PDB file of C-alpha atoms in Angstrom:
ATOM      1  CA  UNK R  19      10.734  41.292  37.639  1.00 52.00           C
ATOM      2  CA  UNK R  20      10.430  37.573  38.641  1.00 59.00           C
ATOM      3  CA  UNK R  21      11.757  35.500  35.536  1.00 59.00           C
ATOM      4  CA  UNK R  22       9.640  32.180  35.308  1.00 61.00           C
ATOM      5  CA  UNK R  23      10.456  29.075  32.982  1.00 63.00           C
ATOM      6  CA  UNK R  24       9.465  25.718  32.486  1.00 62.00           C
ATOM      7  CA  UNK R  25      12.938  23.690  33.641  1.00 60.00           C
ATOM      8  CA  UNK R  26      10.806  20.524  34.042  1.00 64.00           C
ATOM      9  CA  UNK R  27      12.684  17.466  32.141  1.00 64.00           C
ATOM     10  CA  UNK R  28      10.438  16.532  29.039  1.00 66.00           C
ATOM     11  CA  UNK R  29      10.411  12.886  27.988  1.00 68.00           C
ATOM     12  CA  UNK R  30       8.701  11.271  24.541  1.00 66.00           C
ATOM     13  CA  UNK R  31       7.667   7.949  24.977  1.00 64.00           C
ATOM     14  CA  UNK R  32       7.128   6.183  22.053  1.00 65.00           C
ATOM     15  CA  UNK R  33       4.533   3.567  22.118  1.00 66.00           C
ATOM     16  CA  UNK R  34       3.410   0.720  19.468  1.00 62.00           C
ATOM     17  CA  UNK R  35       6.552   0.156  17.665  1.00 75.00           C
ATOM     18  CA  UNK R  36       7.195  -3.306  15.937  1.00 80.00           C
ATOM     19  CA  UNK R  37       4.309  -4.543  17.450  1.00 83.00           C
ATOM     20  CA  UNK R  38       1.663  -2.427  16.272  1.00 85.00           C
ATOM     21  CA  UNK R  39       3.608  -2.554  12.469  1.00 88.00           C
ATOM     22  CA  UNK R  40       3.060  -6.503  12.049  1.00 91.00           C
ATOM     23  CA  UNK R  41      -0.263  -6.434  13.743  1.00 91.00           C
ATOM     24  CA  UNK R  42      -1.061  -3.477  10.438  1.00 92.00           C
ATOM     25  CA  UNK R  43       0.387  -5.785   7.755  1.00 94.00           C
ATOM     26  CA  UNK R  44      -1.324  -8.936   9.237  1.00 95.00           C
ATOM     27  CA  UNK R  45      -4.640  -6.911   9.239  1.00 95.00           C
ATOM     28  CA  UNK R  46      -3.864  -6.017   5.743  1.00 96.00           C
ATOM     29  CA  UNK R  47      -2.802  -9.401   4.441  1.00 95.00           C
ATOM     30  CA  UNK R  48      -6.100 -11.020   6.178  1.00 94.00           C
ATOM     31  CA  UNK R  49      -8.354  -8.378   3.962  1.00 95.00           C
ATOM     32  CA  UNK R  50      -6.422  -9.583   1.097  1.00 93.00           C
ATOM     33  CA  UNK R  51      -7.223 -12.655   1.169  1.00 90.00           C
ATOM     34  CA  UNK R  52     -10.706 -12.080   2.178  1.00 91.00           C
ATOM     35  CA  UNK R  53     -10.997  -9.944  -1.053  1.00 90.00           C
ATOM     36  CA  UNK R  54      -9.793 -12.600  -2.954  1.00 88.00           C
ATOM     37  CA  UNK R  55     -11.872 -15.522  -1.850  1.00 87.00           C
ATOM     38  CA  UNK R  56     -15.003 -12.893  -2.265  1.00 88.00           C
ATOM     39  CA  UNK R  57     -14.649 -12.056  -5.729  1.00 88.00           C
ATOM     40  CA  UNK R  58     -13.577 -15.527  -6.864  1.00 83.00           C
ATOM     41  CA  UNK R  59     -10.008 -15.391  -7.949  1.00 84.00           C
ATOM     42  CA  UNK R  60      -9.606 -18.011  -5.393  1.00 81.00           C
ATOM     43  CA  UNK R  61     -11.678 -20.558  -4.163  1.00 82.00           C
ATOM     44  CA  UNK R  62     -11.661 -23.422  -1.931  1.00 80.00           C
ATOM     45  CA  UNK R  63     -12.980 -27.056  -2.087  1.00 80.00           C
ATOM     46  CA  UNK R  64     -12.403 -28.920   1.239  1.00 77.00           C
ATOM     47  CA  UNK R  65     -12.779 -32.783   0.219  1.00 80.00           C
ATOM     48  CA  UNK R  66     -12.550 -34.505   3.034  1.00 82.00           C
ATOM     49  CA  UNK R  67     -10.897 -33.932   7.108  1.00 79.00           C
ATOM     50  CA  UNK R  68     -11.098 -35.599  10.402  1.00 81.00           C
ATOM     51  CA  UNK R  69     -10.782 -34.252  13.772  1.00 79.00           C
ATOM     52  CA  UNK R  70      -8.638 -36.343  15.923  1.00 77.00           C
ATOM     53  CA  UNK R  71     -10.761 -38.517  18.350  1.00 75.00           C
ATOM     54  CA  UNK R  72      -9.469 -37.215  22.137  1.00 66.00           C
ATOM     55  CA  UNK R  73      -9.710 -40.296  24.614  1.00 65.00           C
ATOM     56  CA  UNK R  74      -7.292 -40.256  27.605  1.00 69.00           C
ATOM     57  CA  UNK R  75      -4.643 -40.829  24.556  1.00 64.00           C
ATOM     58  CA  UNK R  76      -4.752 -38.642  21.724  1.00 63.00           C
ATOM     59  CA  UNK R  77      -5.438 -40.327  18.207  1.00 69.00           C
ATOM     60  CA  UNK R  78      -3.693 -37.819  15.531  1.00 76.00           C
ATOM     61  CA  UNK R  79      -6.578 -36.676  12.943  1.00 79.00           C
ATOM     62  CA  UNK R  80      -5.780 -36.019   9.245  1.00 83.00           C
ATOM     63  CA  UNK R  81      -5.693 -32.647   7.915  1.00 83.00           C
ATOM     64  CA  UNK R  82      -8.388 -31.679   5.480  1.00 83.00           C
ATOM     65  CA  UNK R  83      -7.815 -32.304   1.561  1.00 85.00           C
ATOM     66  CA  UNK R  84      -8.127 -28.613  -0.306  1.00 83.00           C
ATOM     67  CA  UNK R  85      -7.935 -27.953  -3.899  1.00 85.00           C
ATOM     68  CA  UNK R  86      -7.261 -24.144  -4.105  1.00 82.00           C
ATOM     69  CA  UNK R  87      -7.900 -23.404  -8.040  1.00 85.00           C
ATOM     70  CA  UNK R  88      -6.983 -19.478  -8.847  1.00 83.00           C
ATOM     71  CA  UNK R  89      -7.900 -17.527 -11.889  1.00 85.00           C
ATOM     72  CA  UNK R  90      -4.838 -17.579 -14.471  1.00 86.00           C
ATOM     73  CA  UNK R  91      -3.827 -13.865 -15.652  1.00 85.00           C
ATOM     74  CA  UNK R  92      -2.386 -13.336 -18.928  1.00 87.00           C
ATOM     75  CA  UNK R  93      -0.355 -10.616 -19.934  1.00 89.00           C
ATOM     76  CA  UNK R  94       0.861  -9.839 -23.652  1.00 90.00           C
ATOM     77  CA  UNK R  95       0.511  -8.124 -26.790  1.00 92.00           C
ATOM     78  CA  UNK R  96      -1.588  -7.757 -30.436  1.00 90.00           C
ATOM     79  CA  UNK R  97      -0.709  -5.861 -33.238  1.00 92.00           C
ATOM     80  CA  UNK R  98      -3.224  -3.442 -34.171  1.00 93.00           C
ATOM     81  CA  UNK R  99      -3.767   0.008 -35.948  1.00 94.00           C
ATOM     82  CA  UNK R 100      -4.801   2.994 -34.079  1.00 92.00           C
ATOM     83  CA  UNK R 101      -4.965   6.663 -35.020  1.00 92.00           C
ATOM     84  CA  UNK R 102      -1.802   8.429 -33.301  1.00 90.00           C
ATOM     85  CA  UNK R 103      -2.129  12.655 -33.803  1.00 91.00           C
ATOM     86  CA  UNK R 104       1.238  13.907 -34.977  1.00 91.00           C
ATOM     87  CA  UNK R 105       2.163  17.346 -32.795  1.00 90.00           C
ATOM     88  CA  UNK R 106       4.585  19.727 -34.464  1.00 91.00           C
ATOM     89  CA  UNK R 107       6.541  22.287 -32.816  1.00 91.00           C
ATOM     90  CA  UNK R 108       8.402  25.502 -34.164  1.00 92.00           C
ATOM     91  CA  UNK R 109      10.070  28.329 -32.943  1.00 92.00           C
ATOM     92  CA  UNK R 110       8.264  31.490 -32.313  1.00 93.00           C
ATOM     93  CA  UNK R 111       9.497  34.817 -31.002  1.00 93.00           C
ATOM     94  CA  UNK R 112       6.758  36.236 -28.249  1.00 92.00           C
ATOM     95  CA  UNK R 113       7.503  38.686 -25.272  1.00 91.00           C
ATOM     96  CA  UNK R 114       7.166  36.940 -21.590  1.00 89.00           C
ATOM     97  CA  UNK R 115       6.662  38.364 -18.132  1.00 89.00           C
ATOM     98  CA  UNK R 116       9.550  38.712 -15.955  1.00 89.00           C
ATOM     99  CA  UNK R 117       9.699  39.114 -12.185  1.00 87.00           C
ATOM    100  CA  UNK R 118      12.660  40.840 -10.608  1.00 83.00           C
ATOM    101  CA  UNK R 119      14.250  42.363  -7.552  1.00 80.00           C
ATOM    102  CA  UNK R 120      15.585  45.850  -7.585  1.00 78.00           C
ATOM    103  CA  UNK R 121      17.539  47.245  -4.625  1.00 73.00           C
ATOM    104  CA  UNK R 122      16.714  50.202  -3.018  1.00 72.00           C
ATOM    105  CA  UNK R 123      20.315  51.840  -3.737  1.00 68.00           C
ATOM    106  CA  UNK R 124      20.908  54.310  -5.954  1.00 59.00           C
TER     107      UNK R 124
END
């Protein structure tokens, strides 16, 4: 009887890695902030910018005046009254299932 086996040499290549991991959280960060300029939390008022004028020698430009307002969250506490149900418990003596093993010895 001819005896056959696979004695070819597997290798796992991993691929991605670090790369693929920041490229993720950058994604995620960009949809962030996309999220939060949509629904208003932020918002952006750009005053006033200049590109630099390009001749043979560059002139430097100015970079744009923003005001970035943000929503303010607030966090803390009242006093009030509420209805809170009261549960009681006592002790009660009732039968419960049990699941065993026997053995098969006598």
């Amino acid at each position: 009887m001819a005896d056959y086996r696979d004695d070819t040499d597997r290798t796992t290549v991993r691929r991605g890695g670090a790369g693929r991991t920041i490229l993720i959280l950058l994604a995620i960060a960009a949809i962030i902030v996309a999220i939060l300029f949509a629904t208003g939390f932020w918002s952006a008022d750009v005053k006033e910018g200049a590109l630099p004028k390009v001749d043979v020698s560059a002139k430097g430009g100015a970079l744009p005046d923003v005001d970035v307002n943000s929503k303010e969250v607030v966090v803390g506490t009242k006093s009030t009254t509420v209805d809170v149900p009261k549960v009681k418990t006592e002790k009660e003596q009732i039968d419960v299932p049990v699941v065993g093993v026997t053995d098969d010895k006598k």
